[in-house]
PDB file of C-alpha atoms in Angstrom:
ATOM      1  CA  MET A  26     156.857  23.367  -9.145  1.00 33.00           C
ATOM      2  CA  GLN A  27     154.749  24.926 -11.857  1.00 35.00           C
ATOM      3  CA  LEU A  28     151.226  23.864 -12.732  1.00 36.00           C
ATOM      4  CA  GLY A  29     150.520  23.295 -16.397  1.00 37.00           C
ATOM      5  CA  TRP A  30     146.874  23.508 -17.449  1.00 34.00           C
ATOM      6  CA  THR A  31     146.829  21.452 -20.625  1.00 37.00           C
ATOM      7  CA  GLY A  32     143.670  21.744 -22.680  1.00 38.00           C
ATOM      8  CA  ALA A  33     142.097  24.349 -20.399  1.00 38.00           C
ATOM      9  CA  THR A  34     139.831  27.090 -21.620  1.00 39.00           C
ATOM     10  CA  GLY A  35     140.974  29.113 -18.644  1.00 38.00           C
ATOM     11  CA  PRO A  36     139.480  29.803 -15.242  1.00 37.00           C
ATOM     12  CA  HIS A  37     136.012  31.239 -15.132  1.00 35.00           C
ATOM     13  CA  LEU A  38     134.069  33.150 -12.516  1.00 35.00           C
ATOM     14  CA  ASP A  39     130.710  32.331 -11.008  1.00 38.00           C
ATOM     15  CA  THR A  40     128.831  35.549 -10.429  1.00 38.00           C
ATOM     16  CA  THR A  41     125.526  34.013  -9.326  1.00 42.00           C
ATOM     17  CA  GLY A  42     124.296  35.006  -5.909  1.00 44.00           C
ATOM     18  CA  GLY A  43     125.970  38.403  -5.976  1.00 41.00           C
ATOM     19  CA  SER A  44     129.498  37.211  -5.150  1.00 39.00           C
ATOM     20  CA  PHE A  45     132.510  36.272  -7.177  1.00 37.00           C
ATOM     21  CA  ARG A  46     134.272  33.002  -6.667  1.00 42.00           C
ATOM     22  CA  ARG A  47     136.981  31.478  -8.768  1.00 44.00           C
ATOM     23  CA  LEU A  48     136.129  28.077 -10.198  1.00 47.00           C
ATOM     24  CA  ALA A  49     138.440  25.463 -11.611  1.00 47.00           C
ATOM     25  CA  PRO A  50     139.357  25.830 -15.255  1.00 49.00           C
ATOM     26  CA  ARG A  51     137.209  23.980 -17.748  1.00 51.00           C
ATOM     27  CA  LEU A  52     139.280  21.025 -18.854  1.00 51.00           C
ATOM     28  CA  GLU A  53     138.909  18.141 -21.188  1.00 57.00           C
ATOM     29  CA  PRO A  54     138.891  14.855 -19.196  1.00 57.00           C
ATOM     30  CA  GLY A  55     142.335  13.610 -18.246  1.00 57.00           C
ATOM     31  CA  LEU A  56     144.252  16.693 -19.334  1.00 55.00           C
ATOM     32  CA  LEU A  57     145.109  18.350 -16.008  1.00 57.00           C
ATOM     33  CA  THR A  58     148.743  17.542 -15.200  1.00 54.00           C
ATOM     34  CA  ILE A  59     151.671  18.952 -13.314  1.00 55.00           C
ATOM     35  CA  GLU A  60     154.418  19.494 -15.853  1.00 60.00           C
ATOM     36  CA  HIS A  61     156.843  16.550 -15.990  1.00 59.00           C
ATOM     37  CA  MET A  62     155.150  14.870 -12.982  1.00 61.00           C
ATOM     38  CA  ALA A  63     152.384  12.494 -14.001  1.00 72.00           C
ATOM     39  CA  ILE A  64     151.141   9.943 -11.492  1.00 72.00           C
ATOM     40  CA  GLN A  65     151.763   6.433 -12.769  1.00 74.00           C
ATOM     41  CA  ARG A  66     149.499   4.525 -10.334  1.00 80.00           C
ATOM     42  CA  MET A  67     148.356   4.423  -6.735  1.00 83.00           C
ATOM     43  CA  HIS A  68     150.674   2.254  -4.659  1.00 89.00           C
ATOM     44  CA  HIS A  69     148.831   1.927  -1.332  1.00 92.00           C
ATOM     45  CA  VAL A  70     146.738   3.603   1.330  1.00 93.00           C
ATOM     46  CA  GLY A  71     148.167   3.704   4.853  1.00 92.00           C
ATOM     47  CA  ILE A  72     145.981   3.098   7.891  1.00 92.00           C
ATOM     48  CA  VAL A  73     147.358   3.692  11.402  1.00 90.00           C
ATOM     49  CA  VAL A  74     146.012   1.192  13.943  1.00 91.00           C
ATOM     50  CA  ASP A  75     146.519   0.374  17.616  1.00 90.00           C
ATOM     51  CA  ASP A  76     146.008  -3.399  17.231  1.00 93.00           C
ATOM     52  CA  LEU A  77     147.950  -4.507  14.187  1.00 95.00           C
ATOM     53  CA  ALA A  78     147.135  -8.198  14.667  1.00 96.00           C
ATOM     54  CA  ALA A  79     143.370  -7.547  14.767  1.00 94.00           C
ATOM     55  CA  ALA A  80     143.529  -5.292  11.699  1.00 94.00           C
ATOM     56  CA  MET A  81     145.569  -7.860   9.759  1.00 96.00           C
ATOM     57  CA  GLU A  82     143.163 -10.628  10.732  1.00 95.00           C
ATOM     58  CA  PHE A  83     140.165  -8.549   9.639  1.00 94.00           C
ATOM     59  CA  PHE A  84     141.542  -7.696   6.201  1.00 96.00           C
ATOM     60  CA  VAL A  85     142.906 -11.211   5.559  1.00 95.00           C
ATOM     61  CA  GLU A  86     139.506 -12.650   6.521  1.00 92.00           C
ATOM     62  CA  LEU A  87     137.953 -10.212   4.056  1.00 94.00           C
ATOM     63  CA  GLY A  88     140.138 -11.745   1.327  1.00 94.00           C
ATOM     64  CA  LEU A  89     143.223  -9.544   1.137  1.00 97.00           C
ATOM     65  CA  GLU A  90     146.572 -11.304   0.990  1.00 98.00           C
ATOM     66  CA  LEU A  91     149.483 -10.560   3.301  1.00 97.00           C
ATOM     67  CA  GLN A  92     152.413  -9.344   1.199  1.00 96.00           C
ATOM     68  CA  GLY A  93     154.849  -8.705   4.010  1.00 96.00           C
ATOM     69  CA  ASP A  94     155.320  -7.245   7.446  1.00 96.00           C
ATOM     70  CA  GLY A  95     158.089  -5.924   9.595  1.00 96.00           C
ATOM     71  CA  THR A  96     159.444  -3.182  11.797  1.00 96.00           C
ATOM     72  CA  VAL A  97     161.026   0.087  10.725  1.00 94.00           C
ATOM     73  CA  GLU A  98     162.863   2.718  12.699  1.00 95.00           C
ATOM     74  CA  GLY A  99     165.710   5.147  12.318  1.00 93.00           C
ATOM     75  CA  ARG A 100     166.458   8.652  11.229  1.00 93.00           C
ATOM     76  CA  TRP A 101     165.370   7.986   7.630  1.00 92.00           C
ATOM     77  CA  VAL A 102     161.791   7.159   8.649  1.00 89.00           C
ATOM     78  CA  ASP A 103     161.774  10.074  11.134  1.00 89.00           C
ATOM     79  CA  ARG A 104     162.606  12.390   8.229  1.00 91.00           C
ATOM     80  CA  ILE A 105     159.875  10.970   5.989  1.00 89.00           C
ATOM     81  CA  VAL A 106     157.009  11.203   8.503  1.00 86.00           C
ATOM     82  CA  GLY A 107     158.203  14.357  10.272  1.00 90.00           C
ATOM     83  CA  LEU A 108     158.400  12.802  13.759  1.00 89.00           C
ATOM     84  CA  ASP A 109     161.356  11.969  16.009  1.00 92.00           C
ATOM     85  CA  GLY A 110     162.115   8.527  17.418  1.00 94.00           C
ATOM     86  CA  VAL A 111     159.741   6.607  15.156  1.00 92.00           C
ATOM     87  CA  ARG A 112     159.420   2.850  15.639  1.00 95.00           C
ATOM     88  CA  VAL A 113     156.595   1.125  13.808  1.00 93.00           C
ATOM     89  CA  GLU A 114     155.373  -2.320  12.920  1.00 96.00           C
ATOM     90  CA  PHE A 115     153.615  -2.650   9.597  1.00 95.00           C
ATOM     91  CA  ALA A 116     151.852  -5.143   7.381  1.00 97.00           C
ATOM     92  CA  MET A 117     151.148  -4.733   3.679  1.00 97.00           C
ATOM     93  CA  VAL A 118     148.044  -6.492   2.386  1.00 97.00           C
ATOM     94  CA  GLN A 119     146.726  -6.496  -1.154  1.00 97.00           C
ATOM     95  CA  THR A 120     143.663  -7.469  -3.125  1.00 97.00           C
ATOM     96  CA  PRO A 121     143.788 -10.835  -4.927  1.00 96.00           C
ATOM     97  CA  ASP A 122     144.159  -9.070  -8.300  1.00 95.00           C
ATOM     98  CA  GLY A 123     147.261  -7.248  -6.989  1.00 94.00           C
ATOM     99  CA  HIS A 124     145.977  -3.762  -7.834  1.00 94.00           C
ATOM    100  CA  GLY A 125     144.940  -2.488  -4.391  1.00 94.00           C
ATOM    101  CA  ARG A 126     147.125  -2.365  -1.287  1.00 96.00           C
ATOM    102  CA  LEU A 127     146.694  -1.263   2.305  1.00 95.00           C
ATOM    103  CA  GLU A 128     149.619  -0.579   4.609  1.00 95.00           C
ATOM    104  CA  LEU A 129     148.531  -1.217   8.194  1.00 94.00           C
ATOM    105  CA  VAL A 130     150.815   0.616  10.618  1.00 92.00           C
ATOM    106  CA  LYS A 131     151.189   0.412  14.410  1.00 92.00           C
ATOM    107  CA  PHE A 132     153.267   3.246  15.917  1.00 92.00           C
ATOM    108  CA  HIS A 133     155.109   2.071  19.036  1.00 93.00           C
ATOM    109  CA  GLU A 134     157.026   5.363  19.218  1.00 93.00           C
ATOM    110  CA  PRO A 135     156.116   8.153  19.432  1.00 90.00           C
ATOM    111  CA  SER A 136     152.830   7.426  21.141  1.00 82.00           C
ATOM    112  CA  THR A 137     149.732   8.026  19.057  1.00 74.00           C
ATOM    113  CA  GLN A 138     146.829  10.367  19.636  1.00 73.00           C
ATOM    114  CA  SER A 139     143.464   8.659  19.763  1.00 71.00           C
ATOM    115  CA  GLY A 140     140.829   9.751  17.306  1.00 75.00           C
ATOM    116  CA  ASN A 141     137.109   9.121  17.287  1.00 77.00           C
ATOM    117  CA  ARG A 142     136.807   5.463  16.307  1.00 77.00           C
ATOM    118  CA  ASP A 143     133.057   5.823  15.916  1.00 78.00           C
ATOM    119  CA  ALA A 144     133.252   8.853  13.643  1.00 79.00           C
ATOM    120  CA  PRO A 145     130.302   8.957  11.249  1.00 77.00           C
ATOM    121  CA  ALA A 146     130.766   8.404   7.522  1.00 71.00           C
ATOM    122  CA  ASN A 147     130.491  12.157   6.778  1.00 74.00           C
ATOM    123  CA  THR A 148     133.434  13.198   8.995  1.00 76.00           C
ATOM    124  CA  PRO A 149     136.120  15.020   6.952  1.00 76.00           C
ATOM    125  CA  GLY A 150     139.207  13.014   6.064  1.00 72.00           C
ATOM    126  CA  ILE A 151     139.752   9.547   4.671  1.00 80.00           C
ATOM    127  CA  ARG A 152     136.653   7.808   5.883  1.00 82.00           C
ATOM    128  CA  HIS A 153     136.461   4.420   4.192  1.00 90.00           C
ATOM    129  CA  VAL A 154     138.067   1.960   1.817  1.00 92.00           C
ATOM    130  CA  ALA A 155     135.959   0.053  -0.707  1.00 93.00           C
ATOM    131  CA  PHE A 156     136.176  -3.477  -2.057  1.00 94.00           C
ATOM    132  CA  VAL A 157     134.204  -5.386  -4.656  1.00 94.00           C
ATOM    133  CA  VAL A 158     133.135  -8.805  -3.332  1.00 94.00           C
ATOM    134  CA  GLU A 159     131.434 -11.823  -4.898  1.00 93.00           C
ATOM    135  CA  ASP A 160     128.836 -12.793  -2.289  1.00 94.00           C
ATOM    136  CA  ILE A 161     128.123  -9.802  -0.086  1.00 95.00           C
ATOM    137  CA  ASP A 162     125.708 -11.705   2.170  1.00 96.00           C
ATOM    138  CA  ALA A 163     128.336 -14.331   2.994  1.00 93.00           C
ATOM    139  CA  VAL A 164     131.048 -11.704   3.492  1.00 94.00           C
ATOM    140  CA  VAL A 165     128.862  -9.629   5.832  1.00 94.00           C
ATOM    141  CA  ALA A 166     127.820 -12.747   7.790  1.00 94.00           C
ATOM    142  CA  GLY A 167     131.452 -13.800   8.180  1.00 92.00           C
ATOM    143  CA  LEU A 168     132.545 -10.351   9.332  1.00 92.00           C
ATOM    144  CA  ARG A 169     129.617 -10.016  11.740  1.00 92.00           C
ATOM    145  CA  ALA A 170     130.536 -13.376  13.285  1.00 91.00           C
ATOM    146  CA  ARG A 171     133.927 -11.812  14.061  1.00 88.00           C
ATOM    147  CA  GLY A 172     132.513  -8.676  15.653  1.00 88.00           C
ATOM    148  CA  ALA A 173     132.192  -6.279  12.708  1.00 90.00           C
ATOM    149  CA  GLU A 174     129.025  -4.185  12.557  1.00 90.00           C
ATOM    150  CA  LEU A 175     127.012  -2.725   9.702  1.00 92.00           C
ATOM    151  CA  VAL A 176     127.189   1.067   9.790  1.00 92.00           C
ATOM    152  CA  GLY A 177     123.820   1.401   8.051  1.00 92.00           C
ATOM    153  CA  GLU A 178     122.017  -1.108   5.878  1.00 94.00           C
ATOM    154  CA  LEU A 179     122.800  -3.392   2.966  1.00 94.00           C
ATOM    155  CA  VAL A 180     121.034  -1.741   0.021  1.00 95.00           C
ATOM    156  CA  ARG A 181     120.604  -2.205  -3.698  1.00 94.00           C
ATOM    157  CA  TYR A 182     121.895   0.656  -5.846  1.00 92.00           C
ATOM    158  CA  GLU A 183     119.853   0.683  -9.026  1.00 91.00           C
ATOM    159  CA  ASP A 184     120.586  -2.415 -11.110  1.00 92.00           C
ATOM    160  CA  SER A 185     124.344  -2.272 -10.648  1.00 94.00           C
ATOM    161  CA  TYR A 186     125.425  -3.024  -7.051  1.00 94.00           C
ATOM    162  CA  ARG A 187     124.413  -4.169  -3.589  1.00 95.00           C
ATOM    163  CA  ILE A 188     126.376  -1.995  -1.164  1.00 95.00           C
ATOM    164  CA  CYS A 189     126.963  -1.598   2.562  1.00 95.00           C
ATOM    165  CA  TYR A 190     129.395  -0.063   5.028  1.00 94.00           C
ATOM    166  CA  VAL A 191     130.923  -2.283   7.730  1.00 93.00           C
ATOM    167  CA  ARG A 192     132.843  -0.952  10.732  1.00 92.00           C
ATOM    168  CA  GLY A 193     135.849  -3.124  11.474  1.00 88.00           C
ATOM    169  CA  PRO A 194     138.658  -2.951  14.021  1.00 87.00           C
ATOM    170  CA  GLU A 195     139.958   0.485  14.985  1.00 86.00           C
ATOM    171  CA  GLY A 196     136.675   1.942  13.706  1.00 87.00           C
ATOM    172  CA  ILE A 197     137.783   1.501  10.076  1.00 90.00           C
ATOM    173  CA  ILE A 198     134.825   1.745   7.720  1.00 91.00           C
ATOM    174  CA  VAL A 199     134.914  -0.691   4.818  1.00 93.00           C
ATOM    175  CA  GLU A 200     132.494  -0.353   1.917  1.00 93.00           C
ATOM    176  CA  LEU A 201     131.541  -3.674   0.348  1.00 94.00           C
ATOM    177  CA  ALA A 202     129.987  -3.796  -3.098  1.00 94.00           C
ATOM    178  CA  GLU A 203     128.662  -6.783  -5.008  1.00 95.00           C
ATOM    179  CA  GLN A 204     128.193  -6.133  -8.709  1.00 94.00           C
ATOM    180  CA  LEU A 205     124.833  -7.323 -10.045  1.00 95.00           C
ATOM    181  CA  GLY A 206     124.166  -8.951 -13.379  1.00 87.00           C
TER     182      GLY A 206
END
């Protein structure tokens, strides 16, 4: 695979602080592509869970719609994920507008390694998923009644959004944002 830097003025060096470090090329917005391989759209984000039923319930209660569920196993899935003897249950949920999807996955085989379910929001890796909601107070109240907890506080960001992080099942952090005005 060869990278094509369309519209670039070339890489430049930062010599401040007495050291050289290579910086990304200066590009016009939207012009960095891999030749003949442009992404068309994001399909979904996968989240591995231990309790698939609880995760499904949480996201459906939040307003996502169940698109399908099932079990997969076999050599073909082993080859994709790079593990042997894979057997998983999954559920695909999507936002009401159909543009955002989550694949919730429970690995029955091979056994999973537990992570830190209470990892703070600044831990490296995929840390949260975000959704725009209509009435953030009602959504937060409904989720709290089902055991979800605020990670921090519900705050107003300038004149554009009210935002908070909620920790759901499996320690998944969900950002909720209500657009103002």
